[in-house]
Amino acid sequence: MNLLSLTAVELGKKIKAHEVTVEEATRAALDAIHKKEDKINSFVTVDEEGALARAKEVQKGIDDGTYTGPLAGVPVAIKDNMCTKGLLTTCSSKILYNFLPTYTAEAVINLEKAGAVIIGKTNMDEFAMGSTTETSAFGATKNPWNTEHVPGGSSGGSCAAVAAEECYYALGSDTGGSIRQPSSFCGVTGIKPTYGTVSRYGLIAYGSSLDQIGPVAKDVTDCATILEIITSYDKKDSTSVKREDTDFTSALVDDVKGMKIGIPRDYLGEGLDPEVKDAILAAAKKLEEKGAIVEEFDLSLVEYAIPAYYVIAAAEASSNLARFDGVKYGYRTEQYEGLHNMYKKSRSEGFGPEVKRRIMLGSFVLSSGYYDAYYLKALRTKALIKQAFDKAFAKYDVIIGPAAPTTAPKLGESLSDPLKMYLGDVYTVSVNLAGLPGITVPCGQDSKGLPIGLQLIGDCFKEKNIIRAAYSFEQTREYKHSPVAEA
Amino acid sequence: MTKEYETVIGLEVHVELATKTKIFCACSTAFGSAPNTHTCPVCTGMPGSLPVLNKKVVEYAMAVGVATNCEINQYSKFDRKNYFYPDNPQNYQISQLYLPICHDGGVEIETAAGKKTVGIHEIHMEEDAGKLVHDDWEDVSLVDYNRSGVPLIEIVSEPDMRSADEVIAYLEKLRMIIQYLGASDCKMQEGSMRADVNLSVREKGAEQFGTRTEMKNIGSFKAIARAIEAETARQIDIIESGEKVVQETRRWNDEQGYSYAMRSKEDAQDYRYFPEPDLVPIVISDEWLQQIKDNQPELRDEKLARYESEFGLPEYDAQILTSEKKLADLFEATTKLCEKPKKVSNWLMGETMRLLKEHEMDAADLKFSPANLAKLIEMTEAGTINGSVAKEVFEQIFASDVDPESYVEEHGLKSDNDEDALRATIEQIVKDNPQSVEDYHNGKEKAIGFLVGQTMKATKGKANPGIVNKILKEIL
């Protein structure tokens, strides 16, 4: 039996039933990584020793009844921007090439409490800045459907590792689409929860007001299960929200009868690849056939989401990344004269071009004389975008659309034209600006065989609506394993 | 004829709040511990860490705002001030720019020039930075983050002061208010109160302000007065010579008595302030604000009036006792125990002040307990010990808070109140000093003083001088 083809929940059941040991599940993942990493490069760090030791410990915990949850013993890969105590955490940046955190991120602790075995840390765009996982200082990750293509980003390592079946599930983070877009490109499922649902404590910040951690897995059941585990009210994160309706798995119901679903007309217009459009409309049709009421509507301000997002995210990033200065941890330049020269050289050598571009952009929009014109205006736009969604959700339970205008581009295509790459985020960034939950589920493939994802967006705290709709849609098709997974 | 000038001064006063833990994490704020022992991922700016606001900081800031007649912003926010320096682990300071917690207040001050109100523009909350330690031997700089994240409030005055006297009066007033609130010990020498002085001069009667300079972190009231005088003179010299004052930040060197330019306005940093996304806005409910108002302790002006009316103290005593919260606290607690307010006041204003001066200490450093002072007063009143012994015992109380009863017992300092024994001693002294007795009878009243002295010497100071006097007169 190929354990890696199982979903996380299926494997969890087998472990609980003592059909598979935690060690077997762990070794299977490690073997898969050894076999596939040359092709995919989805990991920055593989913690073979730690994972095997932990597997024994978790097995004991399962046997003595300490771990009883659905994912006890199931190995997981963590995006490399979440702190893991004593385990290298690099954000795929040279500036953190040697950084060993002194503590573990709250979301990861929640997984550990549920009996997770951390198998390694996944590759990403440097500091989550990018949509292709090509800005990583440790080399690009390849798409398991076609290794000449990118996996998307920034959680490209997590999504590729799941699609390549190097691990059973993964955690990603989503600031402007970084879970939903690579999930779409890699043919897997990923959720970006409502802002404040999963603690950001220990997530190395990119855009603090937009960042959320979320699950990446093969299906909606896995994602709902993982989300239920990582969700917690955390006093250490002031933006954490005390929620009571976090029994997300209760929404795994195949029923969309009477559900009102809207498709923003603007999401289907210019710039959208016709094959992607067809797949989205076909998916809408499926939902309609199941009894949902689907209609197109005008969601205003769609064209302002990208400029507002890039101003706000870059502004926050320029400040968040100031702490990487060569003084306390991480990379410090070898030769320097005095403090300022050390700062300059360490940061010039430690950060890659995309990160520098956003730090400069962010510093610019916050600088005196430009703050009102850019940053404040972007904040106002953000508030208006939220209002536009509020209006839409007064009418619809769920909004659907693509996660990206195209399927995965070829490696190298995006880096040459950053603006084009930014424009590819058109369907995802407004969800972060409005703090909404969003999920991507596979809904088809283009003529090249590359996956297409359907994005479902819910109102704040209404994850259950999108989980139910996504789960219902998922029942209409089979999960497709990527070529690398099957190899 | 030389022109007349007016000095215009505004202050930015930083006060370290007396919370047990830091502003954004649970680390201790204790001063003087080994480097980097009161630190955690938050106050060392580790990646992924997040700040959580200490509620007590908000309460202290509100209390200071209420006591200085400020409006309280019931919706206030934190902002990030971005600048690179190693004592600032995140390379930004969490502070308040756009919506500070308090604004538009003021305090009344009194100087020789009369009474006036100094306006307070705003009070905001922020975090302190760590401390750089330069090791010249190894030629390296080290950072101690124990102070990183210690809560501060910054009190920004209006440019309402016109002299060093007014500045000192304003600072004294703030210090007293804040000490009385228990919000800070306000020790300038330990840095828990620091002042930046913004100063400009203009021709008397002019409506426009002159160009100002800022002098940072001056370490004492006296140094502030000297810095103000020197900077005023420097600016007048510049104007008189037909040149222009440059807007700049200057550092005052108190030993050398002059200031030097640190950076001009052109080099001024752009702090790129923006709302702190890791913290939610601070919302102060009407109830919370009312609770703070209801719990405001008695401040100095109220205490002053009460000491005169309730305890019948002279204004002079009341002024001195209320000038330091510690003195006022000691006075009230001791008086409660022995119910002799004037005696307590005398001990505090006399011996206590003398010893403080002798040991170069502040009233805030006083350690003795009210109970021991109360006992000492009662023992003196009861004649158990005489005045000079009492002073000797008080020095012990001052130094190490001894229990006066056991101290007197152990050292055999009790007054000799056995009249028969004393009478015998005195009879012998009278017999041995016929000349003095004769002088006394010849009207030389002073002679009796000599005989009292001889008696005290014979009794090793333990005799009660009142009784000695009485017996002597009887015998003579």
Coordinates of N, CA, C and O in Angstrom, one line a residue, chain A residues 83 96 99-103 195 199-205 208-209 235-239 315-316 318-325 327-329 339-340 343 347 362-364 366-369 371-372 375 379, chain B residues 24-25 40-53 77 79-93 97-98 132 141 143 145 269-280:
Chain A
C83 N 8.0 29.5 13.3 CA 9.1 29.1 14.2 C 8.9 27.7 14.8 O 7.8 27.3 15.2
L96 N 18.3 34.5 7.1 CA 18.0 33.6 8.3 C 18.5 32.2 8.0 O 18.0 31.2 8.6
F99 N 19.1 30.4 11.3 CA 18.3 30.8 12.4 C 17.6 29.6 13.1 O 16.8 28.9 12.5
L100 N 17.9 29.4 14.4 CA 17.2 28.4 15.2 C 16.3 29.1 16.2 O 16.8 29.7 17.2
P101 N 15.0 29.0 16.0 CA 14.1 29.7 17.0 C 14.2 29.1 18.4 O 14.6 27.9 18.6
T102 N 13.9 30.0 19.4 CA 13.9 29.5 20.8 C 12.6 29.1 21.2 O 12.4 28.7 22.4
Y103 N 11.6 29.2 20.3 CA 10.2 28.8 20.7 C 9.5 28.3 19.4 O 10.0 28.5 18.3
Y195 N -9.3 36.3 9.3 CA -8.2 36.9 10.1 C -8.5 36.8 11.6 O -9.6 37.1 12.0
S199 N -3.7 31.6 15.5 CA -2.7 32.5 16.1 C -1.6 32.8 15.2 O -1.1 31.9 14.6
R200 N -1.1 34.0 15.1 CA 0.0 34.4 14.3 C 1.3 34.3 15.2 O 2.4 34.6 14.7
Y201 N 1.2 34.0 16.5 CA 2.4 34.0 17.3 C 3.3 32.9 16.8 O 3.0 31.7 16.7
G202 N 4.5 33.4 16.4 CA 5.5 32.5 15.9 C 5.5 32.4 14.4 O 6.4 31.7 13.8
L203 N 4.6 33.0 13.7 CA 4.6 33.2 12.3 C 5.5 34.4 11.9 O 5.1 35.5 12.4
I204 N 6.5 34.2 11.2 CA 7.4 35.4 10.9 C 6.7 36.3 10.0 O 6.3 35.9 8.8
A205 N 6.4 37.5 10.4 CA 5.4 38.4 9.8 C 5.9 38.9 8.4 O 7.1 39.2 8.3
S208 N 1.5 42.0 8.6 CA 0.8 41.5 9.9 C -0.7 41.6 9.8 O -1.4 40.8 10.4
S209 N -1.2 42.6 9.2 CA -2.7 42.8 9.2 C -3.4 41.9 8.2 O -4.6 41.9 8.2
K235 N -3.8 34.4 23.7 CA -3.6 35.7 24.4 C -2.3 36.3 23.9 O -2.1 37.5 24.1
K236 N -1.4 35.5 23.4 CA -0.1 36.1 22.9 C -0.3 36.8 21.6 O 0.7 37.5 21.2
D237 N -1.4 36.7 20.9 CA -1.6 37.4 19.7 C -2.9 38.3 19.9 O -4.0 37.8 20.0
S238 N -2.6 39.6 20.0 CA -3.7 40.5 20.3 C -4.7 40.6 19.2 O -5.9 41.0 19.5
T239 N -4.4 40.1 18.0 CA -5.4 40.1 17.0 C -6.2 38.8 16.9 O -7.0 38.6 16.0
A315 N 4.2 48.1 3.1 CA 4.5 49.0 4.2 C 4.8 48.2 5.5 O 5.7 48.5 6.1
E316 N 3.9 47.3 5.8 CA 4.1 46.5 7.0 C 5.4 45.7 6.9 O 6.1 45.6 7.8
S318 N 8.1 46.4 5.3 CA 9.3 47.2 5.4 C 9.7 47.4 6.9 O 10.8 47.5 7.2
S319 N 8.7 47.4 7.7 CA 8.9 47.6 9.1 C 9.1 46.2 9.8 O 10.1 46.0 10.6
N320 N 8.3 45.2 9.4 CA 8.5 43.9 10.0 C 9.9 43.3 9.7 O 10.4 42.5 10.5
L321 N 10.4 43.6 8.6 CA 11.7 43.0 8.2 C 12.9 43.8 8.7 O 14.1 43.5 8.4
A322 N 12.6 44.9 9.4 CA 13.7 45.8 9.9 C 14.6 45.0 10.9 O 15.8 45.3 11.0
R323 N 14.0 44.1 11.6 CA 14.7 43.4 12.7 C 15.8 42.5 12.1 O 16.7 42.1 12.9
F324 N 15.8 42.2 10.9 CA 16.8 41.3 10.3 C 18.0 42.3 9.9 O 18.0 42.8 8.8
D325 N 18.9 42.5 10.8 CA 19.9 43.5 10.7 C 21.3 43.0 10.9 O 22.3 43.8 10.9
V327 N 22.5 42.0 13.7 CA 22.9 42.2 15.1 C 22.7 41.0 16.0 O 23.6 40.5 16.7
K328 N 21.4 40.5 15.9 CA 21.0 39.5 16.9 C 21.1 38.0 16.5 O 21.3 37.2 17.3
Y329 N 20.7 37.8 15.2 CA 20.7 36.4 14.7 C 20.8 36.5 13.2 O 20.7 37.6 12.6
L339 N 28.8 50.3 12.5 CA 27.5 49.8 12.6 C 26.7 49.9 11.3 O 26.1 49.0 10.8
H340 N 26.6 51.2 10.8 CA 25.8 51.4 9.6 C 26.2 50.6 8.4 O 25.4 50.1 7.6
Y343 N 25.0 47.1 9.0 CA 23.6 47.0 8.6 C 23.4 46.9 7.1 O 22.7 46.0 6.6
R347 N 22.2 43.4 5.1 CA 20.9 43.4 4.5 C 20.9 43.4 3.0 O 20.1 42.7 2.3
G362 N 7.6 49.7 0.4 CA 7.0 50.0 1.7 C 7.5 51.2 2.4 O 6.8 52.0 3.0
S363 N 8.9 51.3 2.3 CA 9.5 52.5 3.0 C 9.0 53.8 2.3 O 8.8 54.8 2.9
F364 N 8.9 53.7 1.0 CA 8.5 54.9 0.2 C 7.1 55.3 0.6 O 6.8 56.4 0.9
L366 N 5.4 54.9 3.2 CA 5.3 55.3 4.6 C 6.1 56.6 4.8 O 5.9 57.2 5.9
S367 N 6.9 57.1 3.9 CA 7.7 58.2 4.2 C 6.9 59.5 4.2 O 5.9 59.6 3.6
S368 N 7.5 60.4 4.9 CA 6.8 61.7 5.2 C 6.5 62.4 3.8 O 7.4 62.4 3.0
G369 N 5.3 62.8 3.6 CA 4.9 63.4 2.4 C 4.2 62.5 1.4 O 3.5 62.9 0.6
Y371 N 2.8 59.4 2.9 CA 2.0 58.6 3.7 C 0.5 58.7 3.4 O -0.2 57.7 3.2
D372 N 0.1 60.0 3.4 CA -1.4 60.2 3.1 C -1.8 59.8 1.7 O -2.8 59.1 1.5
Y375 N -0.3 55.3 1.7 CA -0.7 54.4 2.8 C -2.1 54.6 3.3 O -2.9 53.7 3.4
L379 N -5.4 52.3 3.0 CA -6.2 51.8 4.2 C -7.7 52.1 3.9 O -8.6 51.3 4.3
Chain B
F24 N 4.8 45.1 26.9 CA 4.2 44.2 25.9 C 4.6 42.7 26.1 O 4.4 41.8 25.3
C25 N 5.1 42.4 27.3 CA 5.4 41.0 27.6 C 5.4 40.8 29.1 O 5.3 41.8 29.8
C40 N 12.7 37.9 26.8 CA 11.9 36.8 26.2 C 11.8 37.1 24.7 O 12.4 38.2 24.2
P41 N 11.2 36.3 23.9 CA 11.2 36.5 22.4 C 10.6 37.9 22.1 O 11.0 38.5 21.1
V42 N 9.6 38.4 22.9 CA 8.9 39.6 22.5 C 9.9 40.8 22.7 O 10.1 41.6 21.8
C43 N 10.5 40.9 23.9 CA 11.3 42.1 24.2 C 12.7 42.0 23.6 O 13.5 43.0 23.7
T44 N 13.0 40.9 22.9 CA 14.3 40.9 22.2 C 14.0 40.9 20.7 O 14.9 40.7 19.9
G45 N 12.8 41.1 20.3 CA 12.4 41.2 18.9 C 12.7 40.0 18.1 O 13.1 40.0 16.9
M46 N 12.4 38.8 18.7 CA 12.7 37.6 17.9 C 11.6 37.5 16.8 O 10.5 37.9 17.0
P47 N 12.0 36.9 15.7 CA 11.0 36.8 14.6 C 9.7 36.0 15.0 O 9.9 35.0 15.8
G48 N 8.6 36.5 14.6 CA 7.4 35.8 14.9 C 6.7 36.2 16.2 O 5.6 35.8 16.5
S49 N 7.5 36.9 17.1 CA 6.9 37.2 18.4 C 5.9 38.4 18.2 O 6.0 39.2 17.3
L50 N 5.0 38.5 19.1 CA 4.0 39.6 19.0 C 3.8 40.3 20.4 O 3.9 39.6 21.4
P51 N 3.5 41.6 20.3 CA 3.3 42.3 21.6 C 1.8 42.2 22.1 O 0.9 42.0 21.3
V52 N 1.7 42.1 23.5 CA 0.4 42.2 24.1 C 0.4 43.3 25.1 O 1.3 43.3 26.0
L53 N -0.5 44.2 25.1 CA -0.5 45.3 26.0 C -0.8 45.0 27.4 O -1.7 44.3 27.7
K77 N -4.6 54.5 19.9 CA -3.9 53.5 19.1 C -2.4 53.6 19.3 O -1.9 54.6 19.6
D79 N 1.3 53.2 17.4 CA 2.0 53.3 16.0 C 3.4 52.8 16.1 O 4.0 52.8 17.2
R80 N 3.9 52.5 15.0 CA 5.4 52.1 15.0 C 6.2 53.3 14.5 O 5.9 53.9 13.5
K81 N 7.3 53.5 15.3 CA 8.3 54.5 14.9 C 9.5 53.8 14.4 O 10.1 53.0 15.2
N82 N 9.8 53.9 13.1 CA 10.8 53.1 12.5 C 12.2 53.8 12.5 O 12.3 54.9 12.0
Y83 N 13.2 53.1 13.2 CA 14.6 53.6 13.1 C 15.5 52.5 13.5 O 15.1 51.6 14.3
F84 N 16.7 52.5 12.9 CA 17.6 51.4 13.1 C 18.6 51.8 14.2 O 19.3 52.8 14.2
Y85 N 18.6 51.0 15.3 CA 19.7 51.2 16.3 C 19.7 49.9 17.1 O 18.6 49.3 17.4
P86 N 20.9 49.4 17.5 CA 20.9 48.1 18.1 C 20.2 47.9 19.5 O 19.9 46.8 19.9
D87 N 20.0 49.1 20.2 CA 19.3 49.0 21.4 C 17.8 48.7 21.2 O 17.0 48.5 22.2
N88 N 17.4 48.8 20.0 CA 15.9 48.7 19.6 C 15.8 47.4 18.8 O 16.0 47.4 17.6
P89 N 15.5 46.3 19.5 CA 15.7 45.0 18.8 C 14.8 44.8 17.6 O 15.2 44.0 16.7
Q90 N 13.7 45.4 17.5 CA 12.9 45.2 16.3 C 13.2 46.3 15.2 O 12.7 46.2 14.1
N91 N 14.0 47.2 15.6 CA 14.3 48.4 14.8 C 13.1 49.2 14.5 O 13.0 49.9 13.5
Y92 N 12.1 49.1 15.4 CA 11.0 50.1 15.5 C 10.6 50.1 16.9 O 10.7 49.1 17.6
Q93 N 10.1 51.3 17.3 CA 9.6 51.4 18.7 C 8.1 51.5 18.6 O 7.6 52.2 17.8
L97 N 1.5 58.0 18.0 CA 1.6 59.3 17.3 C 0.2 59.9 17.0 O -0.1 61.0 17.4
Y98 N -0.6 59.1 16.3 CA -1.8 59.7 15.7 C -2.9 59.8 16.8 O -3.7 60.7 16.7
L132 N 23.0 49.9 25.4 CA 24.3 49.5 24.8 C 25.4 49.7 25.8 O 25.5 50.6 26.6
S141 N 30.7 46.4 21.2 CA 29.5 46.9 21.9 C 28.6 45.7 22.2 O 28.4 44.9 21.3
V143 N 24.7 44.5 23.9 CA 23.4 45.0 24.2 C 22.7 44.3 25.3 O 22.7 43.1 25.4
Y145 N 19.1 43.8 26.9 CA 17.7 44.1 26.6 C 16.8 44.1 27.9 O 15.6 44.0 27.7
Q269 N 15.6 62.2 11.0 CA 15.2 60.9 10.5 C 13.7 61.0 10.1 O 12.9 61.7 10.8
D270 N 13.3 60.3 9.1 CA 11.9 60.1 8.8 C 11.5 58.8 9.4 O 12.0 57.7 9.0
Y271 N 10.7 58.9 10.5 CA 10.4 57.7 11.3 C 9.4 56.8 10.6 O 9.1 55.7 11.2
R272 N 8.8 57.2 9.6 CA 7.8 56.4 8.8 C 6.8 55.8 9.8 O 6.5 54.6 9.8
Y273 N 6.2 56.6 10.6 CA 5.2 56.1 11.6 C 4.0 55.5 10.8 O 3.6 56.0 9.8
F274 N 3.5 54.4 11.3 CA 2.2 53.9 10.8 C 1.6 53.1 11.9 O 2.2 52.6 12.8
P275 N 0.3 52.9 11.8 CA -0.5 52.2 12.9 C 0.1 50.8 13.1 O 0.4 50.0 12.2
E276 N 0.4 50.4 14.4 CA 0.9 49.1 14.7 C -0.1 48.0 14.4 O -1.2 48.0 15.1
P277 N 0.2 47.2 13.4 CA -0.9 46.2 13.1 C -1.0 45.0 14.0 O -2.0 44.3 14.0
D278 N 0.0 44.9 14.9 CA 0.0 43.7 15.8 C -0.8 44.0 17.1 O -1.0 43.1 17.9
L279 N -1.3 45.3 17.3 CA -2.1 45.6 18.5 C -3.4 46.1 18.0 O -3.5 46.9 17.0
V280 N -4.4 45.8 18.8 CA -5.7 46.3 18.5 C -5.9 47.7 19.2 O -5.2 48.0 20.1

